[in-house]
Amino acid sequence: MAVTVSLVALFALVLFFLLRSKTLGYGSAFVAAAFGFFLASTGAAGPISQLTTAVIDAIQQIN
């Protein structure tokens, strides 16, 4: 759960800076956020979460 919250905060920060630099429009940001929200409620959420956890564990093993 702690990994999920920190990744959400990281993605929110990236989205904020993309909006601020006008690299990403408000419509595109809304679509990206809606896609993430609806993707989380599908069957793909479990494998995506497991993949993210595996990548984070592998990065920790490198250090």
N, CA, C and O atoms as CSV, one atom per row, in Angstrom:
chain,resi,resn,atom,element,x,y,z
A,1,MET,N,N,0.822,-1.191,0.000
A,1,MET,CA,C,0.000,0.000,0.000
A,1,MET,C,C,0.864,1.251,0.000
A,1,MET,O,O,0.517,2.237,-0.651
A,2,ALA,N,N,1.981,1.232,0.716
A,2,ALA,CA,C,2.842,2.411,0.768
A,2,ALA,C,C,3.438,2.720,-0.598
A,2,ALA,O,O,3.624,3.885,-0.950
A,3,VAL,N,N,3.737,1.673,-1.370
A,3,VAL,CA,C,4.282,1.876,-2.715
A,3,VAL,C,C,3.238,2.529,-3.598
A,3,VAL,O,O,3.562,3.429,-4.374
A,4,THR,N,N,1.992,2.094,-3.495
A,4,THR,CA,C,0.921,2.643,-4.318
A,4,THR,C,C,0.711,4.118,-4.029
A,4,THR,O,O,0.563,4.919,-4.952
A,5,VAL,N,N,0.697,4.477,-2.772
A,5,VAL,CA,C,0.480,5.875,-2.407
A,5,VAL,C,C,1.634,6.739,-2.904
A,5,VAL,O,O,1.404,7.841,-3.403
A,6,SER,N,N,2.854,6.269,-2.780
A,6,SER,CA,C,3.978,7.075,-3.223
A,6,SER,C,C,4.013,7.185,-4.749
A,6,SER,O,O,4.397,8.228,-5.278
A,7,LEU,N,N,3.620,6.130,-5.462
A,7,LEU,CA,C,3.554,6.213,-6.917
A,7,LEU,C,C,2.448,7.159,-7.362
A,7,LEU,O,O,2.619,7.896,-8.333
A,8,VAL,N,N,1.326,7.146,-6.668
A,8,VAL,CA,C,0.246,8.085,-6.989
A,8,VAL,C,C,0.729,9.515,-6.788
A,8,VAL,O,O,0.455,10.385,-7.615
A,9,ALA,N,N,1.437,9.762,-5.707
A,9,ALA,CA,C,1.964,11.102,-5.462
A,9,ALA,C,C,2.983,11.498,-6.535
A,9,ALA,O,O,2.994,12.643,-6.987
A,10,LEU,N,N,3.827,10.567,-6.938
A,10,LEU,CA,C,4.814,10.843,-7.974
A,10,LEU,C,C,4.136,11.166,-9.300
A,10,LEU,O,O,4.496,12.141,-9.960
A,11,PHE,N,N,3.155,10.351,-9.695
A,11,PHE,CA,C,2.451,10.598,-10.947
A,11,PHE,C,C,1.654,11.901,-10.890
A,11,PHE,O,O,1.556,12.606,-11.894
A,12,ALA,N,N,1.093,12.225,-9.745
A,12,ALA,CA,C,0.374,13.487,-9.600
A,12,ALA,C,C,1.329,14.662,-9.764
A,12,ALA,O,O,0.977,15.663,-10.388
A,13,LEU,N,N,2.525,14.550,-9.212
A,13,LEU,CA,C,3.514,15.613,-9.337
A,13,LEU,C,C,3.953,15.784,-10.793
A,13,LEU,O,O,4.075,16.907,-11.282
A,14,VAL,N,N,4.189,14.670,-11.477
A,14,VAL,CA,C,4.562,14.738,-12.896
A,14,VAL,C,C,3.436,15.364,-13.708
A,14,VAL,O,O,3.692,16.208,-14.566
A,15,LEU,N,N,2.203,14.966,-13.450
A,15,LEU,CA,C,1.053,15.522,-14.151
A,15,LEU,C,C,0.931,17.015,-13.887
A,15,LEU,O,O,0.629,17.783,-14.801
A,16,PHE,N,N,1.162,17.430,-12.652
A,16,PHE,CA,C,1.101,18.856,-12.313
A,16,PHE,C,C,2.124,19.656,-13.122
A,16,PHE,O,O,1.799,20.708,-13.672
A,17,PHE,N,N,3.358,19.156,-13.192
A,17,PHE,CA,C,4.384,19.881,-13.937
A,17,PHE,C,C,4.134,19.868,-15.440
A,17,PHE,O,O,4.445,20.843,-16.124
A,18,LEU,N,N,3.578,18.777,-15.965
A,18,LEU,CA,C,3.231,18.743,-17.382
A,18,LEU,C,C,2.133,19.755,-17.699
A,18,LEU,O,O,2.170,20.415,-18.737
A,19,LEU,N,N,1.162,19.873,-16.803
A,19,LEU,CA,C,0.112,20.867,-17.007
A,19,LEU,C,C,0.650,22.281,-16.881
A,19,LEU,O,O,0.270,23.170,-17.643
A,20,ARG,N,N,1.523,22.481,-15.932
A,20,ARG,CA,C,2.076,23.818,-15.703
A,20,ARG,C,C,2.957,24.274,-16.863
A,20,ARG,O,O,2.955,25.452,-17.220
A,21,SER,N,N,3.706,23.347,-17.450
A,21,SER,CA,C,4.575,23.713,-18.568
A,21,SER,C,C,3.825,23.709,-19.903
A,21,SER,O,O,4.407,23.970,-20.956
A,22,LYS,N,N,2.536,23.410,-19.841
A,22,LYS,CA,C,1.669,23.365,-21.025
A,22,LYS,C,C,2.120,22.335,-22.047
A,22,LYS,O,O,1.839,22.460,-23.239
A,23,THR,N,N,2.827,21.309,-21.566
A,23,THR,CA,C,3.196,20.185,-22.411
A,23,THR,C,C,1.990,19.276,-22.600
A,23,THR,O,O,1.862,18.608,-23.626
A,24,LEU,N,N,1.121,19.254,-21.623
A,24,LEU,CA,C,-0.075,18.430,-21.639
A,24,LEU,C,C,-1.266,19.341,-21.399
A,24,LEU,O,O,-1.268,20.132,-20.455
A,25,GLY,N,N,-2.273,19.235,-22.244
A,25,GLY,CA,C,-3.464,20.060,-22.082
A,25,GLY,C,C,-4.385,19.500,-21.007
A,25,GLY,O,O,-4.218,18.363,-20.566
A,26,TYR,N,N,-5.353,20.300,-20.592
A,26,TYR,CA,C,-6.276,19.875,-19.549
A,26,TYR,C,C,-7.154,18.717,-20.013
A,26,TYR,O,O,-7.461,17.820,-19.229
A,27,GLY,N,N,-7.553,18.730,-21.264
A,27,GLY,CA,C,-8.355,17.629,-21.791
A,27,GLY,C,C,-7.587,16.321,-21.789
A,27,GLY,O,O,-8.119,15.276,-21.414
A,28,SER,N,N,-6.330,16.384,-22.212
A,28,SER,CA,C,-5.487,15.186,-22.221
A,28,SER,C,C,-5.232,14.687,-20.806
A,28,SER,O,O,-5.213,13.480,-20.562
A,29,ALA,N,N,-5.040,15.597,-19.892
A,29,ALA,CA,C,-4.819,15.208,-18.496
A,29,ALA,C,C,-6.056,14.523,-17.925
A,29,ALA,O,O,-5.943,13.548,-17.182
A,30,PHE,N,N,-7.220,15.027,-18.266
A,30,PHE,CA,C,-8.466,14.411,-17.802
A,30,PHE,C,C,-8.613,13.005,-18.370
A,30,PHE,O,O,-8.985,12.077,-17.652
A,31,VAL,N,N,-8.325,12.848,-19.649
A,31,VAL,CA,C,-8.414,11.532,-20.277
A,31,VAL,C,C,-7.422,10.557,-19.637
A,31,VAL,O,O,-7.765,9.402,-19.382
A,32,ALA,N,N,-6.194,11.017,-19.378
A,32,ALA,CA,C,-5.188,10.159,-18.748
A,32,ALA,C,C,-5.620,9.740,-17.339
A,32,ALA,O,O,-5.466,8.580,-16.958
A,33,ALA,N,N,-6.156,10.680,-16.578
A,33,ALA,CA,C,-6.608,10.366,-15.223
A,33,ALA,C,C,-7.808,9.411,-15.261
A,33,ALA,O,O,-7.877,8.477,-14.462
A,34,ALA,N,N,-8.738,9.635,-16.170
A,34,ALA,CA,C,-9.907,8.763,-16.285
A,34,ALA,C,C,-9.488,7.365,-16.716
A,34,ALA,O,O,-10.016,6.373,-16.213
A,35,PHE,N,N,-8.539,7.284,-17.647
A,35,PHE,CA,C,-8.048,5.983,-18.081
A,35,PHE,C,C,-7.442,5.222,-16.911
A,35,PHE,O,O,-7.726,4.037,-16.734
A,36,GLY,N,N,-6.617,5.879,-16.115
A,36,GLY,CA,C,-6.005,5.237,-14.943
A,36,GLY,C,C,-7.041,4.794,-13.930
A,36,GLY,O,O,-6.930,3.721,-13.337
A,37,PHE,N,N,-8.059,5.639,-13.735
A,37,PHE,CA,C,-9.112,5.309,-12.775
A,37,PHE,C,C,-9.884,4.072,-13.226
A,37,PHE,O,O,-10.116,3.162,-12.430
A,38,PHE,N,N,-10.280,4.035,-14.490
A,38,PHE,CA,C,-11.051,2.900,-14.980
A,38,PHE,C,C,-10.188,1.659,-15.159
A,38,PHE,O,O,-10.681,0.542,-15.007
A,39,LEU,N,N,-8.922,1.831,-15.476
A,39,LEU,CA,C,-8.017,0.687,-15.583
A,39,LEU,C,C,-7.857,0.007,-14.231
A,39,LEU,O,O,-7.714,-1.213,-14.160
A,40,ALA,N,N,-7.880,0.785,-13.167
A,40,ALA,CA,C,-7.723,0.228,-11.820
A,40,ALA,C,C,-8.892,-0.667,-11.436
A,40,ALA,O,O,-8.751,-1.519,-10.558
A,41,SER,N,N,-10.037,-0.492,-12.071
A,41,SER,CA,C,-11.202,-1.306,-11.718
A,41,SER,C,C,-11.346,-2.539,-12.612
A,41,SER,O,O,-12.323,-3.278,-12.489
A,42,THR,N,N,-10.394,-2.766,-13.502
A,42,THR,CA,C,-10.459,-3.939,-14.381
A,42,THR,C,C,-9.597,-5.063,-13.835
A,42,THR,O,O,-8.958,-4.923,-12.792
A,43,GLY,N,N,-9.587,-6.161,-14.539
A,43,GLY,CA,C,-8.758,-7.296,-14.153
A,43,GLY,C,C,-7.277,-7.037,-14.365
A,43,GLY,O,O,-6.442,-7.786,-13.858
A,44,ALA,N,N,-6.937,-5.992,-15.102
A,44,ALA,CA,C,-5.535,-5.673,-15.360
A,44,ALA,C,C,-4.860,-5.028,-14.157
A,44,ALA,O,O,-3.634,-4.935,-14.115
A,45,ALA,N,N,-5.630,-4.589,-13.197
A,45,ALA,CA,C,-5.060,-3.890,-12.043
A,45,ALA,C,C,-4.115,-4.786,-11.241
A,45,ALA,O,O,-3.060,-4.329,-10.800
A,46,GLY,N,N,-4.477,-6.043,-11.048
A,46,GLY,CA,C,-3.645,-6.978,-10.280
A,46,GLY,C,C,-2.286,-7.214,-10.917
A,46,GLY,O,O,-1.262,-7.038,-10.256
A,47,PRO,N,N,-2.251,-7.612,-12.197
A,47,PRO,CA,C,-0.952,-7.820,-12.843
A,47,PRO,C,C,-0.102,-6.554,-12.932
A,47,PRO,O,O,1.120,-6.621,-12.801
A,48,ILE,N,N,-0.730,-5.414,-13.150
A,48,ILE,CA,C,0.020,-4.159,-13.205
A,48,ILE,C,C,0.640,-3.864,-11.849
A,48,ILE,O,O,1.791,-3.438,-11.766
A,49,SER,N,N,-0.119,-4.090,-10.793
A,49,SER,CA,C,0.395,-3.882,-9.438
A,49,SER,C,C,1.535,-4.837,-9.130
A,49,SER,O,O,2.530,-4.437,-8.526
A,50,GLN,N,N,1.405,-6.098,-9.539
A,50,GLN,CA,C,2.466,-7.082,-9.309
A,50,GLN,C,C,3.724,-6.731,-10.096
A,50,GLN,O,O,4.838,-6.874,-9.591
A,51,LEU,N,N,3.545,-6.273,-11.329
A,51,LEU,CA,C,4.688,-5.864,-12.146
A,51,LEU,C,C,5.404,-4.667,-11.527
A,51,LEU,O,O,6.633,-4.628,-11.472
A,52,THR,N,N,4.632,-3.700,-11.066
A,52,THR,CA,C,5.224,-2.523,-10.430
A,52,THR,C,C,5.998,-2.916,-9.183
A,52,THR,O,O,7.104,-2.425,-8.956
A,53,THR,N,N,5.428,-3.793,-8.378
A,53,THR,CA,C,6.105,-4.254,-7.166
A,53,THR,C,C,7.391,-5.007,-7.506
A,53,THR,O,O,8.408,-4.836,-6.833
A,54,ALA,N,N,7.349,-5.838,-8.549
A,54,ALA,CA,C,8.542,-6.583,-8.959
A,54,ALA,C,C,9.643,-5.655,-9.449
A,54,ALA,O,O,10.818,-5.867,-9.146
A,55,VAL,N,N,9.273,-4.633,-10.201
A,55,VAL,CA,C,10.271,-3.673,-10.700
A,55,VAL,C,C,10.880,-2.896,-9.536
A,55,VAL,O,O,12.093,-2.688,-9.501
A,56,ILE,N,N,10.060,-2.469,-8.594
A,56,ILE,CA,C,10.571,-1.725,-7.447
A,56,ILE,C,C,11.489,-2.619,-6.601
A,56,ILE,O,O,12.531,-2.162,-6.131
A,57,ASP,N,N,11.110,-3.882,-6.407
A,57,ASP,CA,C,11.972,-4.807,-5.676
A,57,ASP,C,C,13.293,-5.036,-6.394
A,57,ASP,O,O,14.341,-5.121,-5.753
A,58,ALA,N,N,13.252,-5.136,-7.720
A,58,ALA,CA,C,14.495,-5.323,-8.500
A,58,ALA,C,C,15.380,-4.104,-8.398
A,58,ALA,O,O,16.601,-4.238,-8.309
A,59,ILE,N,N,14.801,-2.921,-8.410
A,59,ILE,CA,C,15.605,-1.694,-8.277
A,59,ILE,C,C,16.250,-1.640,-6.896
A,59,ILE,O,O,17.398,-1.214,-6.765
A,60,GLN,N,N,15.527,-2.064,-5.875
A,60,GLN,CA,C,16.084,-2.068,-4.526
A,60,GLN,C,C,17.218,-3.072,-4.397
A,60,GLN,O,O,18.153,-2.840,-3.630
A,61,GLN,N,N,17.162,-4.167,-5.115
A,61,GLN,CA,C,18.211,-5.171,-5.057
A,61,GLN,C,C,19.502,-4.683,-5.746
A,61,GLN,O,O,20.595,-5.141,-5.414
A,62,ILE,N,N,19.368,-3.761,-6.696
A,62,ILE,CA,C,20.537,-3.229,-7.397
A,62,ILE,C,C,21.394,-2.396,-6.455
A,62,ILE,O,O,22.622,-2.464,-6.504
A,63,ASN,N,N,20.761,-1.624,-5.614
A,63,ASN,CA,C,21.502,-0.731,-4.702
A,63,ASN,C,C,22.162,-1.478,-3.635
A,63,ASN,O,O,22.826,-0.884,-2.785
